[in-house]
Short mmCIF file of C-alpha atoms in Angstrom, two decimals:
data_model
loop_
_atom_site.label_atom_id
_atom_site.label_comp_id
_atom_site.label_asym_id
_atom_site.label_seq_id
_atom_site.Cartn_x
_atom_site.Cartn_y
_atom_site.Cartn_z
CA UNK A 282 -33.54 11.43 -3.98
CA UNK A 283 -32.71 9.11 -6.94
CA UNK A 284 -31.74 5.56 -5.40
CA UNK A 285 -28.21 5.77 -6.59
CA UNK A 286 -28.10 9.27 -4.59
CA UNK A 287 -29.32 7.17 -1.72
CA UNK A 288 -26.65 4.70 -2.04
CA UNK A 289 -24.03 6.51 -2.32
CA UNK A 290 -24.89 8.10 0.69
CA UNK A 291 -25.09 5.01 2.96
CA UNK A 292 -21.88 4.01 1.09
CA UNK A 293 -20.21 7.22 2.34
CA UNK A 294 -21.94 7.56 5.77
CA UNK A 295 -20.80 4.10 6.33
CA UNK A 296 -17.03 4.59 5.80
CA UNK A 297 -16.89 7.39 7.90
CA UNK A 298 -14.47 5.89 10.35
CA UNK A 299 -12.61 3.60 8.04
CA UNK A 300 -11.25 6.62 5.87
CA UNK A 301 -10.11 8.68 8.70
CA UNK A 302 -8.24 5.33 9.79
CA UNK A 303 -7.03 5.31 6.30
CA UNK A 304 -6.18 9.27 6.11
CA UNK A 305 -3.73 8.71 8.90
CA UNK A 306 -2.45 5.80 7.60
CA UNK A 307 -1.05 8.10 4.91
CA UNK A 308 -3.44 6.92 2.35
CA UNK A 309 -5.65 8.51 -0.09
CA UNK A 310 -6.37 5.34 -2.61
CA UNK A 311 -9.61 3.55 -1.76
CA UNK A 312 -12.96 2.71 -2.61
CA UNK A 313 -15.68 4.49 -2.00
CA UNK A 314 -18.24 2.90 -3.52
CA UNK A 315 -18.45 -1.35 -4.99
CA UNK A 316 -22.33 -1.02 -6.56
CA UNK A 317 -22.63 -4.70 -6.85
CA UNK A 318 -23.05 -5.33 -3.26
CA UNK A 319 -24.04 -1.31 -2.29
CA UNK A 320 -26.88 -0.68 -4.13
CA UNK A 321 -25.87 -0.26 -7.93
CA UNK A 322 -24.37 -3.45 -9.29
CA UNK A 323 -21.07 -2.96 -11.77
CA UNK A 324 -20.35 0.59 -10.97
CA UNK A 325 -17.35 1.66 -8.67
CA UNK A 326 -16.20 4.69 -7.33
CA UNK A 327 -12.59 4.88 -6.46
CA UNK A 328 -10.40 8.00 -5.36
CA UNK A 329 -6.96 7.81 -5.87
CA UNK A 330 -5.19 10.09 -4.36
CA UNK A 331 -6.35 14.15 -6.28
CA UNK A 332 -8.21 11.92 -8.74
CA UNK A 333 -12.13 10.41 -8.52
CA UNK A 334 -11.66 7.30 -10.90
CA UNK A 335 -15.46 6.20 -11.68
CA UNK A 336 -16.22 3.15 -13.62
CA UNK A 337 -19.37 1.46 -15.02
CA UNK A 338 -18.86 -2.59 -16.21
CA UNK A 339 -22.58 -3.32 -16.94
CA UNK A 340 -24.74 0.16 -18.64
CA UNK A 341 -23.00 3.57 -18.97
CA UNK A 342 -24.04 6.12 -16.73
CA UNK A 343 -25.88 9.03 -17.61
CA UNK A 344 -24.15 12.21 -18.11
CA UNK A 345 -26.04 14.15 -15.30
CA UNK A 346 -25.67 11.43 -12.75
CA UNK A 347 -21.94 10.90 -12.72
CA UNK A 348 -21.54 14.82 -12.48
CA UNK A 349 -23.98 14.59 -9.42
CA UNK A 350 -21.51 11.41 -7.99
CA UNK A 351 -18.58 13.67 -8.14
CA UNK A 352 -20.09 16.63 -6.64
CA UNK A 353 -21.35 14.84 -3.89
CA UNK A 354 -18.33 13.22 -3.51
CA UNK A 355 -16.10 16.69 -3.37
CA UNK A 356 -18.55 17.71 -1.06
CA UNK A 357 -18.50 14.65 1.63
CA UNK A 358 -14.74 14.83 1.59
CA UNK A 359 -13.96 18.10 1.34
CA UNK A 360 -12.09 18.39 -1.31
CA UNK A 361 -11.82 19.24 -5.31
CA UNK A 362 -10.61 15.93 -6.75
CA UNK A 363 -10.51 15.25 -10.67
CA UNK A 364 -13.24 13.16 -11.90
CA UNK A 365 -12.00 9.86 -14.64
CA UNK A 366 -14.72 8.22 -16.29
CA UNK A 367 -14.31 5.08 -17.72
CA UNK A 368 -16.99 3.32 -18.97
CA UNK A 369 -16.54 -0.10 -19.44
CA UNK A 370 -19.95 -1.35 -20.17
CA UNK A 371 -18.64 -3.01 -23.84
CA UNK A 372 -17.01 -6.29 -24.73
CA UNK A 373 -14.31 -7.48 -22.88
CA UNK A 374 -14.92 -4.41 -20.20
CA UNK A 375 -12.50 -2.36 -23.00
CA UNK A 376 -13.04 1.22 -21.53
CA UNK A 377 -14.83 3.52 -24.36
CA UNK A 378 -11.86 6.10 -25.32
CA UNK A 379 -14.33 8.17 -27.35
CA UNK A 380 -15.78 9.57 -24.01
CA UNK A 381 -18.98 9.64 -25.55
CA UNK A 382 -20.43 10.26 -21.06
CA UNK A 383 -17.74 12.70 -20.22
CA UNK A 384 -14.16 13.98 -21.21
CA UNK A 385 -12.23 14.40 -18.68
CA UNK A 386 -10.12 17.94 -17.88
CA UNK A 387 -6.72 17.37 -19.22
CA UNK A 388 -5.41 17.94 -15.61
CA UNK A 389 -6.93 14.79 -14.46
CA UNK A 390 -5.74 12.73 -16.91
CA UNK A 391 -1.43 14.04 -16.23
CA UNK A 392 0.61 11.59 -14.49
CA UNK A 393 -0.56 12.25 -10.56
CA UNK A 394 0.47 10.93 -7.28
CA UNK A 395 -1.29 9.14 -4.78
CA UNK A 396 -0.81 7.32 -1.45
CA UNK A 397 -0.89 4.26 0.67
CA UNK A 398 0.89 3.49 4.03
CA UNK A 399 2.85 6.11 3.44
CA UNK A 400 4.23 5.61 0.03
CA UNK A 401 4.01 7.27 -3.34
CA UNK A 402 2.39 5.68 -6.07
CA UNK A 403 2.00 6.91 -9.31
CA UNK A 404 -1.75 7.58 -10.51
CA UNK A 405 -3.02 7.64 -14.33
CA UNK A 406 -6.43 7.92 -15.25
CA UNK A 407 -5.83 6.26 -18.67
CA UNK A 408 -2.78 4.52 -20.25
CA UNK A 409 -2.50 2.02 -22.44
CA UNK A 410 -4.51 -0.74 -20.54
CA UNK A 411 -7.55 -1.34 -18.80
CA UNK A 412 -7.06 -1.44 -15.62
CA UNK A 413 -6.09 0.90 -12.64
CA UNK A 414 -2.12 0.80 -11.99
CA UNK A 415 -2.90 0.16 -8.43
CA UNK A 416 -5.55 -2.34 -7.02
CA UNK A 417 -6.97 -1.31 -4.29
CA UNK A 418 -7.89 -4.83 -2.81
CA UNK A 419 -4.77 -5.75 -1.96
CA UNK A 420 -3.82 -2.92 0.43
CA UNK A 421 -4.28 -5.09 3.64
CA UNK A 422 -1.87 -7.42 2.05
CA UNK A 423 0.55 -4.91 0.95
CA UNK A 424 0.44 -3.58 4.54
CA UNK A 425 1.05 -6.99 5.79
CA UNK A 426 4.19 -7.57 3.83
CA UNK A 427 5.77 -4.36 4.96
CA UNK A 428 5.00 -5.24 8.33
CA UNK A 429 6.55 -8.47 8.25
CA UNK A 430 9.89 -8.36 5.76
CA UNK A 431 12.05 -6.93 7.77
CA UNK A 432 15.76 -8.59 7.45
CA UNK A 433 14.18 -10.74 4.47
CA UNK A 434 14.77 -11.45 1.22
CA UNK A 435 11.49 -10.92 -1.02
CA UNK A 436 10.27 -12.30 -4.54
CA UNK A 437 7.42 -11.30 -6.15
CA UNK A 438 5.65 -12.71 -8.87
CA UNK A 439 3.18 -11.55 -10.52
CA UNK A 440 4.15 -8.16 -9.82
CA UNK A 441 2.27 -5.96 -12.24
CA UNK A 442 3.27 -1.89 -10.70
CA UNK A 443 5.26 -3.91 -7.95
CA UNK A 444 3.13 -2.67 -5.04
CA UNK A 445 4.00 -5.71 -2.83
CA UNK A 446 7.80 -5.17 -3.88
CA UNK A 447 7.73 -1.18 -2.85
CA UNK A 448 5.52 -2.32 0.56
CA UNK A 449 8.73 -4.98 1.22
CA UNK A 450 11.65 -2.22 0.37
CA UNK A 451 9.68 0.10 3.38
CA UNK A 452 9.69 -2.87 5.66
CA UNK A 453 13.16 -2.99 5.52
CA UNK A 454 13.62 -6.42 3.49
CA UNK A 455 17.69 -6.68 2.14
CA UNK A 456 16.38 -7.49 -0.97
CA UNK A 457 13.25 -7.13 -3.38
CA UNK A 458 12.88 -9.31 -6.50
CA UNK A 459 9.39 -7.99 -8.64
CA UNK A 460 9.20 -10.69 -11.65
CA UNK A 461 6.20 -9.61 -14.35
CA UNK A 462 6.10 -11.11 -17.92
CA UNK A 463 5.10 -7.10 -19.27
CA UNK A 464 7.92 -4.49 -19.38
CA UNK A 465 5.16 -2.15 -18.90
CA UNK A 466 3.82 -2.96 -15.90
CA UNK A 467 7.29 -3.04 -14.95
CA UNK A 468 8.05 -0.12 -16.07
CA UNK A 469 5.46 2.09 -13.63
CA UNK A 470 6.98 0.06 -10.72
CA UNK A 471 10.50 1.36 -11.44
CA UNK A 472 8.86 4.69 -11.33
CA UNK A 473 7.19 3.69 -8.00
CA UNK A 474 10.49 3.22 -7.02
CA UNK A 475 12.01 6.86 -8.26
CA UNK A 476 8.75 8.76 -6.43
CA UNK A 477 10.18 7.05 -3.07
CA UNK A 478 13.66 7.77 -3.10
CA UNK A 479 14.31 7.36 0.62
CA UNK A 480 14.03 3.41 -0.54
CA UNK A 481 16.47 1.01 -1.62
CA UNK A 482 16.97 -0.04 -4.87
CA UNK A 483 14.44 -3.21 -5.79
CA UNK A 484 15.59 -5.78 -8.80
CA UNK A 485 12.99 -6.07 -11.70
CA UNK A 486 12.71 -8.99 -13.88
CA UNK A 487 10.96 -9.64 -17.19
CA UNK A 488 9.91 -13.36 -17.29
CA UNK A 489 7.18 -15.57 -17.99
CA UNK A 490 6.14 -17.00 -14.43
CA UNK A 491 6.77 -20.73 -15.60
CA UNK A 492 10.22 -20.89 -16.56
CA UNK A 493 11.48 -18.21 -14.07
CA UNK A 494 9.79 -20.34 -11.28
CA UNK A 495 11.40 -23.67 -12.70
CA UNK A 496 14.54 -22.22 -12.76
CA UNK A 497 14.61 -20.59 -9.31
CA UNK A 498 13.57 -24.45 -7.95
CA UNK A 499 16.08 -26.19 -9.87
CA UNK A 500 13.59 -27.91 -12.11
CA UNK A 501 13.86 -28.39 -16.00
CA UNK A 502 12.09 -26.27 -18.06
CA UNK A 503 9.80 -29.03 -20.18
CA UNK A 504 9.04 -27.91 -23.94
CA UNK A 505 5.25 -28.91 -24.98
CA UNK A 506 5.66 -31.48 -28.02
CA UNK A 507 6.16 -29.94 -31.31
CA UNK A 508 6.76 -27.02 -29.90
CA UNK A 509 8.97 -24.58 -29.68
CA UNK A 510 9.23 -22.04 -26.60
CA UNK A 511 10.42 -18.65 -26.17
CA UNK A 512 13.38 -16.80 -25.30
CA UNK A 513 13.68 -16.70 -21.31
CA UNK A 514 16.30 -14.93 -19.22
CA UNK A 515 18.19 -17.15 -17.16
CA UNK A 516 18.16 -17.73 -13.19
CA UNK A 517 20.43 -19.08 -11.38
CA UNK A 518 18.66 -21.46 -8.01
CA UNK A 519 17.78 -19.91 -5.42
CA UNK A 520 15.78 -19.74 -2.21
CA UNK A 521 13.82 -16.34 -0.67
CA UNK A 522 12.35 -15.70 2.77
CA UNK A 523 9.14 -14.96 1.60
CA UNK A 524 7.42 -15.32 -1.74
CA UNK A 525 4.28 -13.61 -2.93
CA UNK A 526 2.01 -14.62 -6.01
CA UNK A 527 -0.80 -12.68 -6.98
CA UNK A 528 -1.56 -14.29 -10.31
CA UNK A 529 -4.04 -13.33 -13.30
CA UNK A 530 -7.08 -16.41 -13.54
CA UNK A 531 -6.34 -18.62 -16.19
CA UNK A 532 -3.23 -16.29 -17.71
CA UNK A 533 -2.13 -18.46 -20.66
CA UNK A 534 1.38 -18.76 -21.81
CA UNK A 535 3.16 -21.05 -24.30
CA UNK A 536 4.71 -22.39 -21.18
CA UNK A 537 1.50 -23.32 -19.52
CA UNK A 538 -1.74 -22.29 -17.79
CA UNK A 539 -1.67 -20.20 -13.95
#
């Protein structure tokens, strides 16, 4: 047995109790293998509902190794997960869209649905961006938000695909506002809302963080010397009961750097 196969088997064995707990929660989106901590640096293996997403960031997997991982995980979970492999070992972690190692079956690349804390989420193995539509490392935060939002007004900043906002709505928030700079992210957030029709409607605002938060705080928007600021939506000053921030590191815009 190769060292990679041994590391994967150990990781799956260690997750037995966790996976049982997650399934009982109504969650089928989770990390199965975190290579930098479990013996294969730069390799991650995640389940997103019916899909198995394998990503390599340091070096490409061999096709035989990839297929063996897929088979071993399906056998361990007793499922037939659809395989998507994103080789991101090139510059800036860009996905090799030529699929020189493995080309996913069409069914694996369709719009699929995964679940977390009993909520439905849009899953796409490939889309215009680079990263998955649901960041798994924020699962417990989303669970906390769901448990602590009842009756509150919630502002979800750097909302990405609005998982935090969705959790707040599911937790009984009286008002949820999702704000993100990218309309494509908010479009997926709207899809997530539509996939959970039992929840109240959320608000979506496309805006840079800095002009939005300064307006909400009743502060002026400063202009850099000699630089004309881009347009931005006008917002009224107000407060929220719960504000969530999960910003990307060193995100830069004409308004400032996070």
